[in-house]
Structures are given as C-alpha cells and as structure tokens.
Coordinates of C-alpha atoms in Angstrom, one line a residue:
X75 CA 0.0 -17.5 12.2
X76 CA 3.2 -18.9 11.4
X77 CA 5.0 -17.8 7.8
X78 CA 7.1 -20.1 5.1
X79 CA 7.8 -20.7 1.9
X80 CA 7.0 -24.0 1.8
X81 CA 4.9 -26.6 4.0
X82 CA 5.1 -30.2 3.0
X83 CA 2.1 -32.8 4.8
X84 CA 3.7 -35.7 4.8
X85 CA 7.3 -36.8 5.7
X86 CA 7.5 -39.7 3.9
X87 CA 10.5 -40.5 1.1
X88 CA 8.9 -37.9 -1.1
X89 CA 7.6 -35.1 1.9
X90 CA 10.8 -35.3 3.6
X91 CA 13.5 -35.4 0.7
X92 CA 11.4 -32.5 -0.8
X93 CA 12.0 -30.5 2.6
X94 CA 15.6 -31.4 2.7
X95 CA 16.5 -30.1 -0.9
X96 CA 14.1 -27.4 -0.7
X97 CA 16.0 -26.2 2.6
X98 CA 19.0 -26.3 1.0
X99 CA 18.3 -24.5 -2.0
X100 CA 17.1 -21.5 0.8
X101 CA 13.4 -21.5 1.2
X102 CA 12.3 -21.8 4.9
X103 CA 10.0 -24.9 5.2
X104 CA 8.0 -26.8 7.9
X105 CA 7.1 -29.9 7.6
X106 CA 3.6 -31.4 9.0
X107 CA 3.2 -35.4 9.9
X108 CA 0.4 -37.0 11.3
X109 CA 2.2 -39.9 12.8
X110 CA 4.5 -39.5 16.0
X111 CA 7.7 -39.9 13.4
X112 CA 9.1 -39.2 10.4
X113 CA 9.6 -41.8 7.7
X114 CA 5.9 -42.6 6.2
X115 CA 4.9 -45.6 5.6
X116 CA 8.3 -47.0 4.6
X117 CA 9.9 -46.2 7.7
X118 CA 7.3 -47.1 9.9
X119 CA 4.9 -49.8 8.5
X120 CA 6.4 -50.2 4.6
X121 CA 9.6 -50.5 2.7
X122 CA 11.9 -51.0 6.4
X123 CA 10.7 -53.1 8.7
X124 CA 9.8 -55.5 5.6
X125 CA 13.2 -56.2 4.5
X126 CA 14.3 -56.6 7.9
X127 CA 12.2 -59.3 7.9
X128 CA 13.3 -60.2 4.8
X129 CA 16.8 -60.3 5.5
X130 CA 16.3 -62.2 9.1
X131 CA 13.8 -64.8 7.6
X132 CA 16.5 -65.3 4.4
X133 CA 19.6 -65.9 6.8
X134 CA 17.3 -68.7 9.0
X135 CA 16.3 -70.5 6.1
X136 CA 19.8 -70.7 4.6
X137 CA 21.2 -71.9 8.1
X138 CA 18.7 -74.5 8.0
X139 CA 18.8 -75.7 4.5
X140 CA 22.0 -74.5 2.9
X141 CA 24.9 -74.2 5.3
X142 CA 24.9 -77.7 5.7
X143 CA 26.0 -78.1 1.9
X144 CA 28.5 -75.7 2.7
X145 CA 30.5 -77.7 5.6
X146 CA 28.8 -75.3 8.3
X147 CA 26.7 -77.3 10.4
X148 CA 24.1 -75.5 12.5
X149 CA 20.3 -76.0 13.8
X150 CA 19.0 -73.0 13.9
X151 CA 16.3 -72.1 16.5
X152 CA 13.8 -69.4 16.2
X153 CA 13.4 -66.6 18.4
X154 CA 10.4 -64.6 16.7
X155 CA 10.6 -62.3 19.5
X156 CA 14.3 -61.4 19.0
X157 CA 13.6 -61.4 15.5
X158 CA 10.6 -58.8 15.6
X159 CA 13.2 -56.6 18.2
X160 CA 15.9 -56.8 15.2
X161 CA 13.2 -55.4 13.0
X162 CA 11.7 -52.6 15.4
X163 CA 15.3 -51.1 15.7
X164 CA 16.3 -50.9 12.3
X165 CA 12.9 -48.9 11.9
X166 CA 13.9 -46.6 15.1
X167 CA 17.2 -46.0 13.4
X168 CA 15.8 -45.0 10.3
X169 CA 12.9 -43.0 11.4
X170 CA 15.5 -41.2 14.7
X171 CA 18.0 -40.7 10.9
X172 CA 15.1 -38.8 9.4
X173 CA 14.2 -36.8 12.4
X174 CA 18.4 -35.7 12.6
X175 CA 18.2 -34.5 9.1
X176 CA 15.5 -32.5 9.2
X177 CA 16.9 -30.8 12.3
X178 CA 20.4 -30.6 11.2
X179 CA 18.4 -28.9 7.8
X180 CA 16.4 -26.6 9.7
X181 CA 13.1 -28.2 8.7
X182 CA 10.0 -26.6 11.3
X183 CA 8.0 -29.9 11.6
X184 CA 4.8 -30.5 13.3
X185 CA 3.9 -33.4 14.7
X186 CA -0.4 -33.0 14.0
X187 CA -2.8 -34.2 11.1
X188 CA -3.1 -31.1 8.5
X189 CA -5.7 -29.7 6.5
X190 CA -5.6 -27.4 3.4
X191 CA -8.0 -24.1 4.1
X192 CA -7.2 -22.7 0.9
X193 CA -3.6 -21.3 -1.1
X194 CA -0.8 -20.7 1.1
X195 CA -2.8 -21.8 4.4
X196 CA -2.5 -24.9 6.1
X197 CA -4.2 -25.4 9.4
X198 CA -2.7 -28.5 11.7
X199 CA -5.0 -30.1 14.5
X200 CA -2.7 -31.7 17.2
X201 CA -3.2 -34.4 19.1
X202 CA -4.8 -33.1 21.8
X203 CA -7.2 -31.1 20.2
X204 CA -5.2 -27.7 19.3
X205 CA -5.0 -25.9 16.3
X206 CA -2.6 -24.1 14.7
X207 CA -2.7 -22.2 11.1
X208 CA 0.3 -21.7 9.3
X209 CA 1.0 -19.7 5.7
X210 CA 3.3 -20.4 3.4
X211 CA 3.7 -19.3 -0.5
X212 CA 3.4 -23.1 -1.6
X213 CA 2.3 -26.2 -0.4
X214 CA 3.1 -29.7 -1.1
X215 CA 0.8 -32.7 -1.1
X216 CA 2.9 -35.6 -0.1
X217 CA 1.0 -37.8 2.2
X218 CA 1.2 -41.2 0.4
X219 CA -1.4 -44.0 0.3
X220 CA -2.9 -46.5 2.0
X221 CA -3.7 -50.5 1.8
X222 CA -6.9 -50.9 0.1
X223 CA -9.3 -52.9 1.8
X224 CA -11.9 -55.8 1.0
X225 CA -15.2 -54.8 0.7
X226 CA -17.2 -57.2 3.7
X227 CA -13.9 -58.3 5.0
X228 CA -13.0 -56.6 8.3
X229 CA -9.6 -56.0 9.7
X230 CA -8.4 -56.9 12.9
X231 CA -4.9 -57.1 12.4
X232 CA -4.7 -60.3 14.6
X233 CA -5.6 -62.7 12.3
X234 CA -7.5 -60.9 9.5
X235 CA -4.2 -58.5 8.6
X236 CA -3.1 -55.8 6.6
X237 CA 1.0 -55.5 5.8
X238 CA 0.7 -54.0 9.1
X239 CA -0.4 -56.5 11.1
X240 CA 1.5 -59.2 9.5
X241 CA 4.9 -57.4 10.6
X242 CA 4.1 -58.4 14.5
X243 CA 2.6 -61.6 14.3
X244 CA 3.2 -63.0 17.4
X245 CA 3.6 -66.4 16.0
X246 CA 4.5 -68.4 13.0
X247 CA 0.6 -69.0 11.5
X248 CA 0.2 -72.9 10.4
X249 CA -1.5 -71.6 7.5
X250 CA -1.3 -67.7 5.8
X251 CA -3.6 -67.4 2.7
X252 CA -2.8 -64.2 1.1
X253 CA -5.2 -62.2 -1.0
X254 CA -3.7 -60.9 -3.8
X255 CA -0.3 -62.0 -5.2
X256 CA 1.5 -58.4 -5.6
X257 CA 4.6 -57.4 -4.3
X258 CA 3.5 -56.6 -0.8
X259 CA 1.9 -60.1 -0.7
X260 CA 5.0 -62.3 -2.3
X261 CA 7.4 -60.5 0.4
X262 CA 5.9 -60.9 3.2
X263 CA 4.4 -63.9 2.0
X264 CA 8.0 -65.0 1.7
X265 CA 9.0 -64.0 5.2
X266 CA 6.1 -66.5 7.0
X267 CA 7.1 -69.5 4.8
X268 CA 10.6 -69.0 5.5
X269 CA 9.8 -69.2 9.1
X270 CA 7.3 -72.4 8.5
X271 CA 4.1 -71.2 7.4
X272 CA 1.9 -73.2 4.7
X273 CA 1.2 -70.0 1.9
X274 CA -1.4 -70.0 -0.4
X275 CA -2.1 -67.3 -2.7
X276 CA -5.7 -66.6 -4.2
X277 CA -5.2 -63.8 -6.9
X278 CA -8.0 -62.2 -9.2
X279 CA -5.9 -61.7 -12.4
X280 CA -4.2 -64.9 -13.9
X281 CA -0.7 -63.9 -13.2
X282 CA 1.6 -62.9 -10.3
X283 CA 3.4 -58.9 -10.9
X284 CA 0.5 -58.0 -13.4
X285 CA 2.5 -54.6 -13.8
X286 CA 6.2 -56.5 -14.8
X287 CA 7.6 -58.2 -17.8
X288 CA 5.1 -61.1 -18.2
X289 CA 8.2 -64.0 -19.2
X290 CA 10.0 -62.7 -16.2
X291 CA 6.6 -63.5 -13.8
X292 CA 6.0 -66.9 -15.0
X293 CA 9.7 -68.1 -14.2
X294 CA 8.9 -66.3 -10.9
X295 CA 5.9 -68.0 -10.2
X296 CA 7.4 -71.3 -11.1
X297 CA 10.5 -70.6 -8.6
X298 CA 8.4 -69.6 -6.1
X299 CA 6.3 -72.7 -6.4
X300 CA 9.2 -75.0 -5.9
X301 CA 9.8 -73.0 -2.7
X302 CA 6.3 -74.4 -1.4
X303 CA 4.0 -71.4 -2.5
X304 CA 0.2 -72.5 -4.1
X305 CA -1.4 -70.2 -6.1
X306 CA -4.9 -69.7 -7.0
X307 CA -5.0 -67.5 -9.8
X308 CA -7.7 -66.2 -11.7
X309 CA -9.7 -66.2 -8.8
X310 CA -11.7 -63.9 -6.4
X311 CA -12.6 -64.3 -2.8
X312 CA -16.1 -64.0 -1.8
X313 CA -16.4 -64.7 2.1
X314 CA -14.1 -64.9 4.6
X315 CA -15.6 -66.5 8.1
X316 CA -14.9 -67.5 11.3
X317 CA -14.9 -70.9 12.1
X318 CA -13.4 -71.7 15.9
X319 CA -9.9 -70.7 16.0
X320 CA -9.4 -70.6 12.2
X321 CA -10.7 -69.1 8.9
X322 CA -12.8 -70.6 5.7
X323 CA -12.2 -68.5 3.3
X324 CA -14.0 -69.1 -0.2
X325 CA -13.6 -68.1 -3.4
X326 CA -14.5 -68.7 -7.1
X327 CA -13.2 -68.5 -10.7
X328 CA -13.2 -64.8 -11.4
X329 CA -15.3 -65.4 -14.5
X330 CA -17.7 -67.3 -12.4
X331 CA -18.2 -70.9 -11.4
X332 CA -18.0 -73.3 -8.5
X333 CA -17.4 -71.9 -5.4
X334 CA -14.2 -73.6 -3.4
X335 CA -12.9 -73.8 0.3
X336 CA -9.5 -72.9 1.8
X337 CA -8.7 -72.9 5.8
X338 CA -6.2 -70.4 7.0
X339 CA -5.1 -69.5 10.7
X340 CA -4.1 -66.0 9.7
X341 CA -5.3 -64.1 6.6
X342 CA -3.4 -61.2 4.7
X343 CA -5.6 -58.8 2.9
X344 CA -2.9 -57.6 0.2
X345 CA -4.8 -56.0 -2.5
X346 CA -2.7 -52.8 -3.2
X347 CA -3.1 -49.5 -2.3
X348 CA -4.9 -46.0 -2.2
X349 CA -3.7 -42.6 -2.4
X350 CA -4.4 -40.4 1.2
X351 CA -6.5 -37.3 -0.6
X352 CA -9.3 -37.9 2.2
X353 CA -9.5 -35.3 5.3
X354 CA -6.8 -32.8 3.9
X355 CA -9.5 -30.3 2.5
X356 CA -8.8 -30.7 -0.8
X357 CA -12.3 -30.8 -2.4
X358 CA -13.1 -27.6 0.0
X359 CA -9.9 -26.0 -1.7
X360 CA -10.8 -26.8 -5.2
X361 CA -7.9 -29.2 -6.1
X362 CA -9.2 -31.4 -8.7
X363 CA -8.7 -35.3 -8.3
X364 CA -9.1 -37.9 -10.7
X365 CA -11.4 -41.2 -10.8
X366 CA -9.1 -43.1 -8.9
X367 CA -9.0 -39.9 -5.8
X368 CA -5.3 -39.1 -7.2
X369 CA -4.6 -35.3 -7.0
X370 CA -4.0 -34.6 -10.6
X371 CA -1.1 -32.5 -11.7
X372 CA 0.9 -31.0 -14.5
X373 CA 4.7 -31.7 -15.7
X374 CA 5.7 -29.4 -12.8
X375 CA 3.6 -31.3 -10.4
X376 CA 1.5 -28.2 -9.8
X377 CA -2.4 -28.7 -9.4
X378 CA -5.2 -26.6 -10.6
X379 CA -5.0 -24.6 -7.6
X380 CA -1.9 -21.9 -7.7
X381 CA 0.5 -22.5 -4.9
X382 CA -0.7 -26.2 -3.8
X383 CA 1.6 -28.7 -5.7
X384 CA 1.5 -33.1 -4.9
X385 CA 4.1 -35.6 -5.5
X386 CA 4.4 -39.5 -4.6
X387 CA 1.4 -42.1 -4.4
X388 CA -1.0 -39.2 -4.3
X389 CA -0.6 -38.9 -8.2
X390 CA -0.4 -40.6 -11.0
X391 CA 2.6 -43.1 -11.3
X392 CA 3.8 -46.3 -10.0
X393 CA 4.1 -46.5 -6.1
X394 CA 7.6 -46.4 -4.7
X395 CA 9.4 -44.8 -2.5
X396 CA 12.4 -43.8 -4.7
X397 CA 10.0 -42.3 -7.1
X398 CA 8.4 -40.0 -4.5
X399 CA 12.1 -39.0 -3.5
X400 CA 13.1 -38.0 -7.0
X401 CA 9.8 -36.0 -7.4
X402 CA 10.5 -34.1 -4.2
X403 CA 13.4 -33.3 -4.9
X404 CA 12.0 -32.2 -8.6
X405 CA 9.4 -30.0 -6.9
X406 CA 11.6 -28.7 -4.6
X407 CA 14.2 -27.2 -7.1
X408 CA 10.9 -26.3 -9.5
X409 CA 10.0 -23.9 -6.6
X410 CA 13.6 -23.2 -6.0
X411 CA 13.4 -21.6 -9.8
X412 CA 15.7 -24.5 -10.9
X413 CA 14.7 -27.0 -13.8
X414 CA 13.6 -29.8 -11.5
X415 CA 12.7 -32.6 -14.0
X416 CA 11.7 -36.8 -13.3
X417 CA 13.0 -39.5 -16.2
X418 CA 9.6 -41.6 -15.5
X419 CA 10.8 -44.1 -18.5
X420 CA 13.9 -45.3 -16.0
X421 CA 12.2 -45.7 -12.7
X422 CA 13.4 -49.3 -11.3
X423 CA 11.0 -51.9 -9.9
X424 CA 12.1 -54.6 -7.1
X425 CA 10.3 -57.3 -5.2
X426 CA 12.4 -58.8 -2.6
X427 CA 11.6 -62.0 -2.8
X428 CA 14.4 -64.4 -3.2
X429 CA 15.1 -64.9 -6.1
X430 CA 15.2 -60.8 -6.4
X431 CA 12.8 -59.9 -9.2
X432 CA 14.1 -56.4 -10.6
X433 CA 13.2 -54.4 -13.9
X434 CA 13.6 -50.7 -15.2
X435 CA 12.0 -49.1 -18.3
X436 CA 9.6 -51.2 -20.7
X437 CA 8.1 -54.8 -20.6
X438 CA 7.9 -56.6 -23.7
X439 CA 4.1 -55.9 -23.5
X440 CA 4.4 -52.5 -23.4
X441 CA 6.7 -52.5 -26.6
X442 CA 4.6 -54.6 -28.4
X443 CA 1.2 -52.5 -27.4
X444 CA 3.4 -49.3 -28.4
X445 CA 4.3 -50.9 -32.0
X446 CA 8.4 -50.7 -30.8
X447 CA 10.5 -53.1 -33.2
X448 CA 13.1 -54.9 -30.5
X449 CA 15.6 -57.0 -30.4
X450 CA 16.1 -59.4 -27.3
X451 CA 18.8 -60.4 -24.9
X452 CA 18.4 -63.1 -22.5
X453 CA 21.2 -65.0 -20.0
X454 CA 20.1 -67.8 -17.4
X455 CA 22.1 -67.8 -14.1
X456 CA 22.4 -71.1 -14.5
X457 CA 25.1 -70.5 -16.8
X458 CA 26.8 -67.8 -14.3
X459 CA 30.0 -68.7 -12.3
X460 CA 29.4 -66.8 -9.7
X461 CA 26.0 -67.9 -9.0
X462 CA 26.7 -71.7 -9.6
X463 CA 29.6 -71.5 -6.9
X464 CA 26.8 -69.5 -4.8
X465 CA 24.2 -71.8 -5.6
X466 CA 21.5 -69.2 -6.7
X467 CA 21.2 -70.4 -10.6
X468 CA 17.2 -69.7 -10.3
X469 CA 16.4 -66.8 -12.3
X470 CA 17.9 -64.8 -15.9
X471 CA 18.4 -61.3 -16.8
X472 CA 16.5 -60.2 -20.3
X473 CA 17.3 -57.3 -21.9
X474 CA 15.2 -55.3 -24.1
X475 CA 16.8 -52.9 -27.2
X476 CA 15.4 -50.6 -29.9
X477 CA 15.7 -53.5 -32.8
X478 CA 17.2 -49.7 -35.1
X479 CA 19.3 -47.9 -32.7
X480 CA 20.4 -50.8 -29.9
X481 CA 19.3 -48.7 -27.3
X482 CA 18.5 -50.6 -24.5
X483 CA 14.5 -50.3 -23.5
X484 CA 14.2 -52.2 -20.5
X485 CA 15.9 -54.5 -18.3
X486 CA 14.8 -57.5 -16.4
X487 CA 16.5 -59.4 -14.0
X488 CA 15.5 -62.3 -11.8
X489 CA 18.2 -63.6 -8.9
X490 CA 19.7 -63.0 -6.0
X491 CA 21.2 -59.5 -5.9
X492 CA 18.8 -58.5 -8.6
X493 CA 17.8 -55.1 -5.9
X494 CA 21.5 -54.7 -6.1
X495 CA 22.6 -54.9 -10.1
X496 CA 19.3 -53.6 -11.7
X497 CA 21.2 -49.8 -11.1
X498 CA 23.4 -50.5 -14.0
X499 CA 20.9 -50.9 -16.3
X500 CA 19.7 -47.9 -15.0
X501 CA 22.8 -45.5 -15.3
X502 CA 23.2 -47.0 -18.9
X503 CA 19.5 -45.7 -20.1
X504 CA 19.5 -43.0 -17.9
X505 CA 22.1 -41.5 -20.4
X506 CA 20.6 -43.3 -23.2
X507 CA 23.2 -46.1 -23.9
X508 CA 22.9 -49.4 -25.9
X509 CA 23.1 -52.9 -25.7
X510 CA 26.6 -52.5 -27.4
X511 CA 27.4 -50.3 -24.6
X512 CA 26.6 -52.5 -22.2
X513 CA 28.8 -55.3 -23.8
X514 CA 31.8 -53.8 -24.1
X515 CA 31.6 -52.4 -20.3
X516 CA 34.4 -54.9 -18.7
X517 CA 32.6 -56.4 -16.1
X518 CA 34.6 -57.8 -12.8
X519 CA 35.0 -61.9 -12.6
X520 CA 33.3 -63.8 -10.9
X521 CA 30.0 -61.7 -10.2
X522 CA 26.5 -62.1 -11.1
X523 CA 26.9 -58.9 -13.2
X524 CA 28.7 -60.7 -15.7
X525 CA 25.2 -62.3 -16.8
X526 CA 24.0 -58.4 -17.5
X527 CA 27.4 -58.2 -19.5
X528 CA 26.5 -61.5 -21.5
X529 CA 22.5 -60.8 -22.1
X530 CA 24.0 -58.0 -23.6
X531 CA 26.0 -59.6 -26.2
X532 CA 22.8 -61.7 -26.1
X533 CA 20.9 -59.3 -28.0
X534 CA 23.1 -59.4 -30.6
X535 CA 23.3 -63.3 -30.6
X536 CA 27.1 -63.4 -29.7
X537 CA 26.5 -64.6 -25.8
X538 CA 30.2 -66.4 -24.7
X539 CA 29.2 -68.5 -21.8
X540 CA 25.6 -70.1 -23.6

C-alpha cells in the first residue's frame, strides 16, 4: 500500500496540469494512466496530431492554389507517408514534454487502468495482470471522454472511422462522408479535402456549430461550401452498408420522409463525445452521476463522496482541453487550501478550420433566451488591410456588449488567425472591460487585430474603415 495526498486517473490536460500545480503547491501525488503515455486524448489521438494535420494539409493547398498568385511557382507533390511521420513526432514530442514535467515535478505515475474501491483508495490493474492499491487523502477524477458511437454502425477504423482512424488513413479517400458536422468533423473533414477528398456532411440538426453564435455558423457554412464541402443538414443516417470496395450510406429528413443514397469510400463517424465514468468503480463507491453518466460535482468540484473530486469532460461543461487545465489547476489549489476558482463565462471556443472560427463568452442566442439588452459590433475582413494584402477577406469579427454598461459579452471571430486573436477578447472580459475599452486599445498596423479594434467602435456605430 502506497500513501499520497493526491492521486489523479487520468493524465490528460486536466489530470496532468492538476498533478503539476498540486506538486508544486507541496502535496505528494501519483498519477495513474491507462495508456502507455501521458497526454490523453489530445496528445495522443485529439487536439495534436489534428492540427498537425491541419497545419501540413493548409500549407499543401496554399502551394498549390495560392503561391502561384504570389510569384512563387511550385507543384507540390504529396507524400502522405512523410506527412503522417510529421504528425506522429509532433505527438511524441508533446506526449515525451508531458512525461519530463511530471518527472522534473516529482509526480509517482503508473502506467495501469485504475479503479476507485472506495475514499482515499485506488487500486491500479497493470497490464500484465498485477495489482497494486494505493491510498491517498483525495482523489481526482480526470479521465476524459470518448467518441460516441452510432448505434448499428460498427467501427473498423479502416474505412468505417472514428477521429482515430481518420488520423492514419493510408490514403487520400475519393469520397469521405462525415456524420455529424461538429468541430471534430469540419477539421478533419478539412484535412481530407485539402489533400483531394470529395466531403460530404450529413448532420441531424439544421445547422453546422449548433453550440456557437448562430450568424457566425451560417457565414461558416457558406465559406466552407465555396471550398467544395456539401452538406446535408437536417438529416439522419439510418444504414450504412457494404457494397464491394465502397459504402451506401442512407439517410432521411430528420423529421421523416424519403429515404436518399450517398456512396462514400471511407466513412467518419463524428457524432461527439462521452464522458469515461465506466470501469472506475464509481457506482460501487457511491459517486453520483447524472443522466448523461457525468460525475456531478459542486463549485469546488467535489462529489458526493468526501475525498473523490472530477474535473474535465467527466462533468458538466463544454469539452476542451484548456478548460480541463484551468479546472485542475482550480482543484489543485482548492486541496492546496488556496481559493482555486474557474471564470466559466470566458472560456474560448476554436475550430480550426480555415477560415478559424473562434468565440468567448455569449452567443446572441443565449442573450436573447437570458432577456440581456445588447448592443452589436460587427467588421468584415474584407475591409481589413492586413487580410486583403494576405488574401484571407473570408470571415468578420462580431462583438457582443451589455446595451447599459458596454461591457463586452462575447466575441466572435471568423478568419484566419482567429485561434490566435480570440485571447484579447478574453483578457478584456476576463477583467470585465467594455467595448470602449476595447476601442481605444491602440492596435498595431497592418494586423488582423485591427478589425477586433474597429468591431469595437462598431458597437457604437463609429467603425473608420466601413
């Protein structure tokens, strides 16, 4: 029986950050992770080896289209293998960066699957079998989530994928039809048309980005249309089959009606995710869990169960990765006797398409469904120096203020860079400033931050550059 003061399962962004701070504020932790590295599913399977992807796939489609323009000729030639190497060592040098700090921290970590037997004990089964139970006065639940599946749909990720799979394809499909039209489906999505794959979305709801800032989806959509994406929205799959070497994949009008036909080579199931509450012995423990199997917790991310606290995609919350960090590190300090705390109303958004689509704080839906009075910023790119010299004029930035006080509400930005320039907007509501604020922040010239600057002045309909 080994002895801490905290254990973390799960090294994620949230477990790991969480061990980290928590080491350095003095309490001796271990750390246990199922997989054969740290990182989670960003490192591994998630956030990293996407936008490496993303990045590689943006740079061959700008060689072959754009440089051109530019006076740099070029013909590009694909080497998917040397690609998918780039990708798989950016993910080793993240995952080996994870492994240093938790060394150079003095973070215990075990490399097993663990298993809660009750407060303050954890027991971890290794890999080959052995078991080993370790104490601790708290535990924190940080193992993340999952991609949900298709009910009837099975798998293989070969040519019925998960975001797994279709990060080692080991070919450009003809054809990709993507279920579901959420982030994980647009960017990766984004990285198989790049690289000359026909992409068709079918989506249930009757929008792309059901969770963002409704006017800032529909430009999306329509962008990403001229790219070559089709969309089926409103629509729901029903059978996905075999036929030879490819897929028939059908699907109907979600409110019923005539059933239609698409043929696909490969077939991304992209429907979301899960929270990872199953097999840690949390039912046997006592912790309660909501309908959706989400550990459910108080403001200090404690459960009902003294001593066993959960951050990340196991509660309640959006999905990301930097909101897991911040809560691990709120937990951390929380256990440290420090006043750990998470500003849940700035938490930034990004899907790294390109365009960018980035947005912190409130949609205009949410304001209006919250009876909010607000006033309204907006600046097209196309009106941007910078971006017309760039040639990236797709895309706005709209900015949402309290129509009383001016303070800004939420910001929403669509362009290239967008990942980039949405941690203003951030800083600015983080310490509760206003649209005025914002305005008279001299901005450097020529950037694409000076259309942030000018939605600003936007809001109160004194714009320069419109």
């Amino acid at each position: 029986m080994s002895a801490f003061d905290l254990i973390v399962i799960g090294t994620g962004p949230g477990g790991y950050v969480c061990a980290i701070r928590a080491s350095q504020l003095g309490l001796k932790v271990a750390v246990v992770e199922k997989r054969a590295t740290h990182g989670g599913t960003c490192l591994n399977v998630g956030c990293i080896p996407s936008k490496a992807l993303l990045h590689s796939s943006e740079l061959y489609e700008e060689a072959k289209h754009a440089l051109g323009d530019m006076g740099i000729e070029v013909k590009p030639k694909l080497d998917l293998t040397k690609m998918m190497a780039f990708k798989d060592d950016g993910v080793k040098g993240n995952v080996n960066g994870v492994a240093f700090l938790l060394r150079k921290n003095k973070v215990d970590h075990f490399h097993g699957t663990g298993r809660i037997l009750g407060p303050g004990k954890v027991q971890v089964t290794f890999i080959n079998g052995e078991k080993q139970d370790l104490e601790a006065k708290h535990i924190v639940i940080a193992t993340g989530s999952s991609l949900a599946q298709l009910p009837g749909i099975d798998i293989d990720e070969t040519t019925v994928v998960s975001s797994t799979g279709a990060l080692s394809l080991p070919e450009v499909p003809k054809r990709l039809l993507v279920i579901g039209a959420g982030v994980i489906g647009l960017e990766l999505g984004s990285v198989w048309r790049r690289l000359g794959s026909k992409v068709t979305f079918v989506e249930y709801l009757d929008r792309i980005l059901p969770e963002m800032d409704a006017e800032v989806t529909r430009q999306t959509q329509k962008i990403l249309a001229k790219q070559g994406f089709t969309f089926k929205l409103g629509s729901k799959v029903t059978g996905v089959e075999k036929r030879g070497s490819h897929y028939k994949v059908k699907f109907e009008p979600a409110g019923g009606g005539d059933t239609q036909e698409i043929n696909a080579d490969v077939v991304l199931i992209a429907i979301g995710r899960v929270p990872n509450t199953e097999g840690l012995g949390l039912q046997e423990a006592g912790v309660a869990l909501d309908n959706k199997g989400r550990v459910i917790v108080d403001e200090h991310f404690k459960t009902n169960i003294p001593g066993i606290c959960a951050i990340g995609d196991v509660i309640a919350g959006p999905m990301l990765a930097h909101k897991a960090e911040d809560e691990g590190i709120a937990v951390a300090e929380i256990l440290a006797g420090q006043a750990g705390h998470v500003n849940y109303d700035v938490i930034p958004n990004v899907v790294y398409t390109f365009p960018e689509v980035a947005s912190v704080g409130k949609s205009e839906e949410e304001l209006k469904e919250a009876g909010v009075a607000y006033k309204i910023g907006k600046f097209p790119f196309t009106a941007n120096a910078r971006a017309k010299i760039n040639r990236t004029t797709d895309g706005l930035v709209k900015i949402l203020a309290d129509a009383e006080t001016d303070r800004v509400l939420g910001v929403h930005i669509v362009a290239a860079n967008a990942s980039e320039m949405i941690a203003e907007a951030a800083v600015l509501m983080e310490f509760g400033g206003s649209a005025e604020d914002l305005a008279r922040t001299c901005h450097a010239h020529p950037t694409l931050t000076d259309a942030v600057k000018e939605a600003a002045l936007a809001v109160d309909k004194r714009a320069l550059h419109l």
